[in-house]
Every structure is written in structure tokens, then in C-alpha cells.
């Protein structure tokens, strides 16, 4: 195949760009550093139980963007799973997000919808909620002592004055019926697309190379880390990473739901995920006598760790701007995705961004 476009990075951003290029008649070579495609949305199926394990943490597809929903539904159908998250605090569980269910249970009261705003405007109430559900969790997530977490963040947390415990506001939600990996297989299943894994693209001098070999002089759509591309010449962009501990348990149902947040600072993990709950339609999996859970610990990042959450501050913004001004100097290079943009994107925002990329 004579290649006339290169996509480096086969996450959701790169695979969407590759598909668009292929459908526009370009011959696309997809280069992926890892041995498999899918980026951080990649899953593994446990052979014994059939449980789909989200290797890089739980991923729930949710969107209110019609073009994105239409686009993904060309490739996979969704199971209609609606995401709910529980919070565990001092031995009791509460429904998130912050709304009537949580407030009434926590304070042992029976507020009506019209009474929520006034109740939460009382500092003592909002402080009690902040201390129980936000202070410890935020301190673990960002690696700061609990006393350093700014209590004013509670003012920015939306409060629902109803019993809606759906975690996301988006009408369209779900998990692909055939699993996340099938989304990537189908996006890349096009006669104009060739995929090469274990292929890391690097900039040597002014030239992009893979495994030391020159690339054809064609547009390159890159979604790896922007600082890695320039060999960290100005320093590393800072990230938070996660330690994810997976365990198979000889119980049918461990926690009765897919995600429980542990909000106290003295519990070392932030969340426990239980994957079988993402596919309630898979009766055999649900009935299986085993389950698989994942404990999520937030940790500081060093080179070589998986980058998960960018740390947005004045210093990182300045560093990012330096790399961005280098990137525009590289001919025919388009940088995007969460690593290229150094930005947290949900999957739908990633697809939205890649649907907007101008194709050369
Ligand atoms: C813990 C966590 C949970 C999340 N949960 C949700 C959720 O529930 N719902 C939701 O919508 N979104 C969620 N997200 C966001 C979601 O993971 C991202 O939107 C998505 O992964 C972004 O895709 P991407 O293609 O930009 O990046 P990635 O998925 O990171 O893909 C980038 C790819 O580029 C490859 N690569 C890197 N460098 C090179 C190179 N030099 N050459 C070749 N290839 C390279 C990488 O190996 C990788 O495969 C979550 C994110 C995190 C961190």
C-alpha cells in the first residue's frame, strides 16, 4: 500500500482520525507503540468468567453530542447501562452525585426538592458534606494533605434538588454490547487502513521516524505525549498516575454495583470497580460464582509510569505552550488527543475533537 497519511497512536482519537482519512480515500498507516490498539480504553476479557476488565480504569461511554453518538453507533451498539456511583463513608454507603438521596441519608432528614438550596446555603451543612465526601477523596486524588484542600470547592459542586442518582447528565450512555475492543477493531477495519503495533514514532532532528526508519513525507496525526515527541527538551509535563490492583474473588457479587468511591483519607484507595456490573445483559457473566474487582490508588507520576491525569497549573501551561510552539514548526504534523493536547478528555470529547481535525 502506498501510504499517504500516518496516524501515530491508536487510541480513540487516532482511530477516529484514521477512519475519517480512510473514508476520504487516503491510504492510512496506523502506528501504535503498544502491542495492541485501543489506548486507555482497551479491555481484556477474563477467560474463566467472561468478565470484561477495563485495564486502565472504568470507562463508561456517555455523550450529549449527536454527531458523536451517531458516529460510534455506526460501529457498535450500546447496552443502555446507566452509571451510578456510591460513596462509602464511615461504614455507610451513599448515592452520588450530591443530591437529595445523599443529603437526606447523611443528615437523617426528609428534605423536599424546594428546600435543598436553602439547606445547602448553610455553611455548617455544606462543610459537613465537604468534610465527609470531598476533602479526603480530593486529597488522595491529588496527593495533598486533607487540610490543604480548599473548602470553597464545595461551592462549585452542582447540587441536585431531586433523587436523580444517574452519575452523568448525558442522555446517551452505555457500554458496547460487543465490548470496547470491538469498537477499535471495527474503526480500523477498512481496506485503506494498515495497522502496525509495537511501533513508536519519534522525532530525530527534524524528521519523524519509526524504529530508526524514515517515514514517508506525508501528514502525520500524532496522539502520543507532546513532550515525549521532543524528547522532553524543556522538561516533563506533570501527571498523576494510578496504581490499579485487580483481584478475582470467589463471590458472585462483591459490592452490588460497578463503582464505589472511598471518600475517607485514611482508606488508601480512592475507588473499587467491579466490572461485571457494566454488562447486566450478560446473564452468564452476572450469574457466574466469581467476580473481578479493581482497587484504584492515586499516585504521583514519574517517567515510565502511565500518565492519567494532567496537572493543570501555571508552570505546566507554560511548558505546554513551549512544546506547542515547537510542534507547529514540524511540517505536516497534527498533534491531538489527551496526551498530545495534555488535557483530560472524556471519550466523547476525544471523538468530537478528532471529527473536527482538518484532513490534509
Ligand atoms: C482513569 C480514567 C478513567 C476514565 N474514564 C472515562 C469514562 O468513564 N468515560 C469517558 O468517556 N472517558 C473516560 N476517560 C477518558 C478516556 O480514557 C480518554 O478520553 C481516551 O483514552 C482518550 O483517547 P486518546 O486517543 O486521546 O488517548 P489514549 O487512549 O491514551 O491513546 C493514545 C495512544 O497513543 C499511543 N502512543 C503514545 N505515544 C506514541 C508514539 N510515540 N508512537 C505511537 N503510538 C504512541 C499510546 O500507546 C496509546 O495507545 C477516563 C480516563 C481516565 C484517566
PDB file of C-alpha atoms in Angstrom, residues 123-341:
ATOM      1  CA  UNK A 123     -22.181  26.786  55.938  1.00  0.00           C
ATOM      2  CA  UNK A 124     -22.383  24.121  58.628  1.00  0.00           C
ATOM      3  CA  UNK A 125     -24.246  21.788  56.253  1.00  0.00           C
ATOM      4  CA  UNK A 126     -22.020  22.378  53.255  1.00  0.00           C
ATOM      5  CA  UNK A 127     -18.895  21.993  55.426  1.00  0.00           C
ATOM      6  CA  UNK A 128     -20.132  18.669  56.822  1.00  0.00           C
ATOM      7  CA  UNK A 129     -20.717  17.408  53.256  1.00  0.00           C
ATOM      8  CA  UNK A 130     -17.335  18.711  52.120  1.00  0.00           C
ATOM      9  CA  UNK A 131     -15.514  17.022  55.019  1.00  0.00           C
ATOM     10  CA  UNK A 132     -17.254  13.681  54.510  1.00  0.00           C
ATOM     11  CA  UNK A 133     -17.301  13.316  50.735  1.00  0.00           C
ATOM     12  CA  UNK A 134     -14.824  15.720  49.127  1.00  0.00           C
ATOM     13  CA  UNK A 135     -11.913  16.587  51.402  1.00  0.00           C
ATOM     14  CA  UNK A 136     -10.392  13.113  51.828  1.00  0.00           C
ATOM     15  CA  UNK A 137     -11.169  11.950  48.297  1.00  0.00           C
ATOM     16  CA  UNK A 138      -9.683  15.062  46.666  1.00  0.00           C
ATOM     17  CA  UNK A 139      -6.597  14.868  48.879  1.00  0.00           C
ATOM     18  CA  UNK A 140      -5.971  11.255  47.820  1.00  0.00           C
ATOM     19  CA  UNK A 141      -6.626  12.021  44.177  1.00  0.00           C
ATOM     20  CA  UNK A 142      -4.174  14.923  44.006  1.00  0.00           C
ATOM     21  CA  UNK A 143      -1.709  13.744  46.665  1.00  0.00           C
ATOM     22  CA  UNK A 144      -2.217  16.695  49.036  1.00  0.00           C
ATOM     23  CA  UNK A 145      -2.825  16.659  52.807  1.00  0.00           C
ATOM     24  CA  UNK A 146      -6.581  16.884  53.576  1.00  0.00           C
ATOM     25  CA  UNK A 147      -6.149  20.186  55.422  1.00  0.00           C
ATOM     26  CA  UNK A 148      -4.752  21.752  52.232  1.00  0.00           C
ATOM     27  CA  UNK A 149      -7.884  21.037  50.223  1.00  0.00           C
ATOM     28  CA  UNK A 150      -9.695  24.302  49.656  1.00  0.00           C
ATOM     29  CA  UNK A 151     -13.167  24.069  51.268  1.00  0.00           C
ATOM     30  CA  UNK A 152     -14.535  26.557  48.733  1.00  0.00           C
ATOM     31  CA  UNK A 153     -14.569  23.779  46.094  1.00  0.00           C
ATOM     32  CA  UNK A 154     -17.886  22.668  47.591  1.00  0.00           C
ATOM     33  CA  UNK A 155     -19.418  25.900  46.241  1.00  0.00           C
ATOM     34  CA  UNK A 156     -18.618  24.739  42.693  1.00  0.00           C
ATOM     35  CA  UNK A 157     -20.096  21.257  43.137  1.00  0.00           C
ATOM     36  CA  UNK A 158     -23.514  21.132  41.475  1.00  0.00           C
ATOM     37  CA  UNK A 159     -26.305  20.144  43.880  1.00  0.00           C
ATOM     38  CA  UNK A 160     -29.286  18.231  42.531  1.00  0.00           C
ATOM     39  CA  UNK A 161     -32.532  19.029  44.254  1.00  0.00           C
ATOM     40  CA  UNK A 162     -34.043  15.679  43.255  1.00  0.00           C
ATOM     41  CA  UNK A 163     -33.460  11.938  43.653  1.00  0.00           C
ATOM     42  CA  UNK A 164     -31.740  11.514  40.264  1.00  0.00           C
ATOM     43  CA  UNK A 165     -28.723   9.324  41.061  1.00  0.00           C
ATOM     44  CA  UNK A 166     -27.582   8.923  37.476  1.00  0.00           C
ATOM     45  CA  UNK A 167     -23.910   9.938  37.697  1.00  0.00           C
ATOM     46  CA  UNK A 168     -23.816  11.614  34.288  1.00  0.00           C
ATOM     47  CA  UNK A 169     -26.290  14.125  32.898  1.00  0.00           C
ATOM     48  CA  UNK A 170     -25.916  12.741  29.377  1.00  0.00           C
ATOM     49  CA  UNK A 171     -28.952  11.090  27.844  1.00  0.00           C
ATOM     50  CA  UNK A 172     -26.859   8.679  25.762  1.00  0.00           C
ATOM     51  CA  UNK A 173     -24.892   6.225  27.883  1.00  0.00           C
ATOM     52  CA  UNK A 174     -23.718   2.663  27.824  1.00  0.00           C
ATOM     53  CA  UNK A 175     -21.042   0.082  27.247  1.00  0.00           C
ATOM     54  CA  UNK A 176     -20.588  -1.500  23.800  1.00  0.00           C
ATOM     55  CA  UNK A 177     -22.573  -4.756  23.732  1.00  0.00           C
ATOM     56  CA  UNK A 178     -19.679  -6.442  21.952  1.00  0.00           C
ATOM     57  CA  UNK A 179     -17.065  -4.846  24.237  1.00  0.00           C
ATOM     58  CA  UNK A 180     -14.796  -1.817  23.811  1.00  0.00           C
ATOM     59  CA  UNK A 181     -12.166  -3.696  21.820  1.00  0.00           C
ATOM     60  CA  UNK A 182     -14.695  -4.365  19.062  1.00  0.00           C
ATOM     61  CA  UNK A 183     -15.114  -0.594  18.629  1.00  0.00           C
ATOM     62  CA  UNK A 184     -11.423  -0.269  17.761  1.00  0.00           C
ATOM     63  CA  UNK A 185     -11.342  -3.377  15.565  1.00  0.00           C
ATOM     64  CA  UNK A 186     -14.274  -2.036  13.547  1.00  0.00           C
ATOM     65  CA  UNK A 187     -12.969   1.519  13.315  1.00  0.00           C
ATOM     66  CA  UNK A 188      -9.741   0.176  11.826  1.00  0.00           C
ATOM     67  CA  UNK A 189     -11.375  -2.455   9.635  1.00  0.00           C
ATOM     68  CA  UNK A 190     -11.146  -0.647   6.309  1.00  0.00           C
ATOM     69  CA  UNK A 191      -9.273  -1.591   3.136  1.00  0.00           C
ATOM     70  CA  UNK A 192      -7.432   1.757   3.228  1.00  0.00           C
ATOM     71  CA  UNK A 193      -6.040   1.160   6.726  1.00  0.00           C
ATOM     72  CA  UNK A 194      -2.935  -0.790   7.669  1.00  0.00           C
ATOM     73  CA  UNK A 195      -2.077  -1.156  11.368  1.00  0.00           C
ATOM     74  CA  UNK A 196       1.383  -1.720  12.807  1.00  0.00           C
ATOM     75  CA  UNK A 197       1.705  -2.288  16.567  1.00  0.00           C
ATOM     76  CA  UNK A 198       4.878  -2.117  18.687  1.00  0.00           C
ATOM     77  CA  UNK A 199       5.756   0.860  16.509  1.00  0.00           C
ATOM     78  CA  UNK A 200       6.745   4.042  18.317  1.00  0.00           C
ATOM     79  CA  UNK A 201       7.125   7.211  16.336  1.00  0.00           C
ATOM     80  CA  UNK A 202       9.997   9.522  17.330  1.00  0.00           C
ATOM     81  CA  UNK A 203      11.332  12.840  16.169  1.00  0.00           C
ATOM     82  CA  UNK A 204      15.005  12.652  15.256  1.00  0.00           C
ATOM     83  CA  UNK A 205      16.359  16.061  14.320  1.00  0.00           C
ATOM     84  CA  UNK A 206      13.541  17.425  12.208  1.00  0.00           C
ATOM     85  CA  UNK A 207      12.433  14.031  10.914  1.00  0.00           C
ATOM     86  CA  UNK A 208       9.776  11.712  12.250  1.00  0.00           C
ATOM     87  CA  UNK A 209      10.971   8.107  12.375  1.00  0.00           C
ATOM     88  CA  UNK A 210       9.701   4.724  13.439  1.00  0.00           C
ATOM     89  CA  UNK A 211      12.265   2.208  14.724  1.00  0.00           C
ATOM     90  CA  UNK A 212      15.008   4.435  13.284  1.00  0.00           C
ATOM     91  CA  UNK A 213      13.451   4.243   9.777  1.00  0.00           C
ATOM     92  CA  UNK A 214      12.321   7.290   7.870  1.00  0.00           C
ATOM     93  CA  UNK A 215       8.621   7.788   7.368  1.00  0.00           C
ATOM     94  CA  UNK A 216       7.154   8.763   4.018  1.00  0.00           C
ATOM     95  CA  UNK A 217       6.791  12.522   3.671  1.00  0.00           C
ATOM     96  CA  UNK A 218       3.051  12.584   4.371  1.00  0.00           C
ATOM     97  CA  UNK A 219       0.817  14.220   7.034  1.00  0.00           C
ATOM     98  CA  UNK A 220       1.244  12.677  10.483  1.00  0.00           C
ATOM     99  CA  UNK A 221      -1.580  12.733  13.055  1.00  0.00           C
ATOM    100  CA  UNK A 222       0.100  12.154  16.423  1.00  0.00           C
ATOM    101  CA  UNK A 223      -1.663  11.470  19.744  1.00  0.00           C
ATOM    102  CA  UNK A 224       1.252  10.424  21.957  1.00  0.00           C
ATOM    103  CA  UNK A 225       2.658  12.715  24.676  1.00  0.00           C
ATOM    104  CA  UNK A 226       3.690  16.055  23.189  1.00  0.00           C
ATOM    105  CA  UNK A 227       6.770  16.346  25.464  1.00  0.00           C
ATOM    106  CA  UNK A 228       7.956  12.803  24.589  1.00  0.00           C
ATOM    107  CA  UNK A 229       7.925  13.710  20.904  1.00  0.00           C
ATOM    108  CA  UNK A 230      10.529  16.380  21.598  1.00  0.00           C
ATOM    109  CA  UNK A 231      12.481  14.116  23.918  1.00  0.00           C
ATOM    110  CA  UNK A 232      11.450  16.230  26.935  1.00  0.00           C
ATOM    111  CA  UNK A 233      13.809  19.001  25.860  1.00  0.00           C
ATOM    112  CA  UNK A 234      12.102  21.587  28.091  1.00  0.00           C
ATOM    113  CA  UNK A 235      11.279  19.127  30.916  1.00  0.00           C
ATOM    114  CA  UNK A 236       8.423  16.740  31.705  1.00  0.00           C
ATOM    115  CA  UNK A 237       4.811  17.768  31.769  1.00  0.00           C
ATOM    116  CA  UNK A 238       3.497  16.630  35.186  1.00  0.00           C
ATOM    117  CA  UNK A 239       0.799  13.952  35.573  1.00  0.00           C
ATOM    118  CA  UNK A 240      -0.972  11.969  38.268  1.00  0.00           C
ATOM    119  CA  UNK A 241      -0.812   8.251  37.764  1.00  0.00           C
ATOM    120  CA  UNK A 242      -2.865   5.349  39.132  1.00  0.00           C
ATOM    121  CA  UNK A 243      -1.942   2.031  40.670  1.00  0.00           C
ATOM    122  CA  UNK A 244      -4.636  -0.410  39.666  1.00  0.00           C
ATOM    123  CA  UNK A 245      -4.861  -3.686  41.582  1.00  0.00           C
ATOM    124  CA  UNK A 246      -7.078  -6.341  40.051  1.00  0.00           C
ATOM    125  CA  UNK A 247      -8.355  -9.273  42.075  1.00  0.00           C
ATOM    126  CA  UNK A 248     -10.608 -12.225  41.261  1.00  0.00           C
ATOM    127  CA  UNK A 249     -12.869 -13.136  44.162  1.00  0.00           C
ATOM    128  CA  UNK A 250     -14.865 -16.285  44.803  1.00  0.00           C
ATOM    129  CA  UNK A 251     -18.098 -14.373  45.322  1.00  0.00           C
ATOM    130  CA  UNK A 252     -20.873 -13.734  42.846  1.00  0.00           C
ATOM    131  CA  UNK A 253     -21.287 -10.068  43.698  1.00  0.00           C
ATOM    132  CA  UNK A 254     -18.804  -8.138  45.841  1.00  0.00           C
ATOM    133  CA  UNK A 255     -20.318  -4.673  46.163  1.00  0.00           C
ATOM    134  CA  UNK A 256     -23.604  -4.786  44.243  1.00  0.00           C
ATOM    135  CA  UNK A 257     -22.616  -2.008  41.852  1.00  0.00           C
ATOM    136  CA  UNK A 258     -19.875  -1.049  39.417  1.00  0.00           C
ATOM    137  CA  UNK A 259     -18.074   1.741  41.335  1.00  0.00           C
ATOM    138  CA  UNK A 260     -17.793   2.690  44.997  1.00  0.00           C
ATOM    139  CA  UNK A 261     -15.766   5.776  45.956  1.00  0.00           C
ATOM    140  CA  UNK A 262     -13.957   5.619  49.308  1.00  0.00           C
ATOM    141  CA  UNK A 263     -14.039   9.193  50.487  1.00  0.00           C
ATOM    142  CA  UNK A 264     -12.040   8.967  53.723  1.00  0.00           C
ATOM    143  CA  UNK A 265      -8.383   9.983  53.619  1.00  0.00           C
ATOM    144  CA  UNK A 266      -7.329   7.014  55.760  1.00  0.00           C
ATOM    145  CA  UNK A 267      -8.591   4.429  53.235  1.00  0.00           C
ATOM    146  CA  UNK A 268      -5.629   4.156  50.854  1.00  0.00           C
ATOM    147  CA  UNK A 269      -7.570   3.575  47.638  1.00  0.00           C
ATOM    148  CA  UNK A 270      -9.967   6.026  46.007  1.00  0.00           C
ATOM    149  CA  UNK A 271     -12.367   3.591  44.335  1.00  0.00           C
ATOM    150  CA  UNK A 272     -13.260  -0.038  43.861  1.00  0.00           C
ATOM    151  CA  UNK A 273     -14.545  -1.072  40.446  1.00  0.00           C
ATOM    152  CA  UNK A 274     -16.495  -4.309  39.923  1.00  0.00           C
ATOM    153  CA  UNK A 275     -16.616  -4.934  36.222  1.00  0.00           C
ATOM    154  CA  UNK A 276     -19.404  -7.485  35.794  1.00  0.00           C
ATOM    155  CA  UNK A 277     -21.971  -4.786  36.641  1.00  0.00           C
ATOM    156  CA  UNK A 278     -21.171  -2.986  33.387  1.00  0.00           C
ATOM    157  CA  UNK A 279     -22.847  -5.777  31.417  1.00  0.00           C
ATOM    158  CA  UNK A 280     -26.144  -6.579  33.156  1.00  0.00           C
ATOM    159  CA  UNK A 281     -27.329  -8.029  29.833  1.00  0.00           C
ATOM    160  CA  UNK A 282     -24.675 -10.797  30.047  1.00  0.00           C
ATOM    161  CA  UNK A 283     -26.687 -13.194  32.186  1.00  0.00           C
ATOM    162  CA  UNK A 284     -23.988 -15.921  32.295  1.00  0.00           C
ATOM    163  CA  UNK A 285     -21.397 -13.425  33.491  1.00  0.00           C
ATOM    164  CA  UNK A 286     -23.742 -11.963  36.100  1.00  0.00           C
ATOM    165  CA  UNK A 287     -24.630 -15.419  37.409  1.00  0.00           C
ATOM    166  CA  UNK A 288     -21.015 -16.616  37.488  1.00  0.00           C
ATOM    167  CA  UNK A 289     -19.816 -17.541  41.005  1.00  0.00           C
ATOM    168  CA  UNK A 290     -16.718 -15.308  40.675  1.00  0.00           C
ATOM    169  CA  UNK A 291     -16.258 -11.597  40.289  1.00  0.00           C
ATOM    170  CA  UNK A 292     -13.353  -9.299  39.416  1.00  0.00           C
ATOM    171  CA  UNK A 293     -12.670  -6.074  41.265  1.00  0.00           C
ATOM    172  CA  UNK A 294     -10.052  -3.382  40.828  1.00  0.00           C
ATOM    173  CA  UNK A 295      -8.789  -1.155  43.623  1.00  0.00           C
ATOM    174  CA  UNK A 296      -7.660   2.235  42.365  1.00  0.00           C
ATOM    175  CA  UNK A 297      -4.882   4.140  44.139  1.00  0.00           C
ATOM    176  CA  UNK A 298      -3.855   7.584  43.001  1.00  0.00           C
ATOM    177  CA  UNK A 299      -0.098   8.241  42.937  1.00  0.00           C
ATOM    178  CA  UNK A 300       2.493  10.756  41.888  1.00  0.00           C
ATOM    179  CA  UNK A 301       3.893  10.215  38.419  1.00  0.00           C
ATOM    180  CA  UNK A 302       7.460   9.682  37.256  1.00  0.00           C
ATOM    181  CA  UNK A 303       8.820   8.990  33.794  1.00  0.00           C
ATOM    182  CA  UNK A 304       7.873   5.456  32.772  1.00  0.00           C
ATOM    183  CA  UNK A 305       4.566   5.470  34.710  1.00  0.00           C
ATOM    184  CA  UNK A 306       1.292   5.581  32.845  1.00  0.00           C
ATOM    185  CA  UNK A 307       0.156   9.236  32.592  1.00  0.00           C
ATOM    186  CA  UNK A 308      -3.519   9.506  33.643  1.00  0.00           C
ATOM    187  CA  UNK A 309      -4.479  12.993  34.796  1.00  0.00           C
ATOM    188  CA  UNK A 310      -2.665  16.147  33.624  1.00  0.00           C
ATOM    189  CA  UNK A 311      -1.819  18.602  36.409  1.00  0.00           C
ATOM    190  CA  UNK A 312      -3.092  21.954  35.317  1.00  0.00           C
ATOM    191  CA  UNK A 313      -1.130  24.856  36.833  1.00  0.00           C
ATOM    192  CA  UNK A 314       0.742  27.937  35.625  1.00  0.00           C
ATOM    193  CA  UNK A 315       4.017  26.006  35.253  1.00  0.00           C
ATOM    194  CA  UNK A 316       2.537  23.149  33.226  1.00  0.00           C
ATOM    195  CA  UNK A 317       0.638  25.582  30.992  1.00  0.00           C
ATOM    196  CA  UNK A 318       3.867  27.430  30.256  1.00  0.00           C
ATOM    197  CA  UNK A 319       5.683  24.186  29.473  1.00  0.00           C
ATOM    198  CA  UNK A 320       2.861  23.014  27.255  1.00  0.00           C
ATOM    199  CA  UNK A 321       2.943  26.291  25.311  1.00  0.00           C
ATOM    200  CA  UNK A 322       6.680  25.747  24.639  1.00  0.00           C
ATOM    201  CA  UNK A 323       6.063  22.283  23.233  1.00  0.00           C
ATOM    202  CA  UNK A 324       3.108  23.512  21.196  1.00  0.00           C
ATOM    203  CA  UNK A 325       5.227  26.199  19.591  1.00  0.00           C
ATOM    204  CA  UNK A 326       7.803  23.519  18.652  1.00  0.00           C
ATOM    205  CA  UNK A 327       5.085  21.253  17.234  1.00  0.00           C
ATOM    206  CA  UNK A 328       3.791  23.871  14.807  1.00  0.00           C
ATOM    207  CA  UNK A 329       7.300  24.097  13.328  1.00  0.00           C
ATOM    208  CA  UNK A 330       7.235  20.432  12.290  1.00  0.00           C
ATOM    209  CA  UNK A 331       5.896  20.232   8.774  1.00  0.00           C
ATOM    210  CA  UNK A 332       2.726  18.193   8.197  1.00  0.00           C
ATOM    211  CA  UNK A 333       2.356  17.312  11.873  1.00  0.00           C
ATOM    212  CA  UNK A 334      -1.017  17.434  13.618  1.00  0.00           C
ATOM    213  CA  UNK A 335      -0.970  16.808  17.389  1.00  0.00           C
ATOM    214  CA  UNK A 336      -4.121  15.811  19.283  1.00  0.00           C
ATOM    215  CA  UNK A 337      -5.740  13.512  21.814  1.00  0.00           C
ATOM    216  CA  UNK A 338      -5.358  13.590  25.587  1.00  0.00           C
ATOM    217  CA  UNK A 339      -1.562  13.069  25.565  1.00  0.00           C
ATOM    218  CA  UNK A 340      -0.873  15.362  22.628  1.00  0.00           C
ATOM    219  CA  UNK A 341      -3.176  18.073  23.991  1.00  0.00           C
TER     220      UNK A 341
END
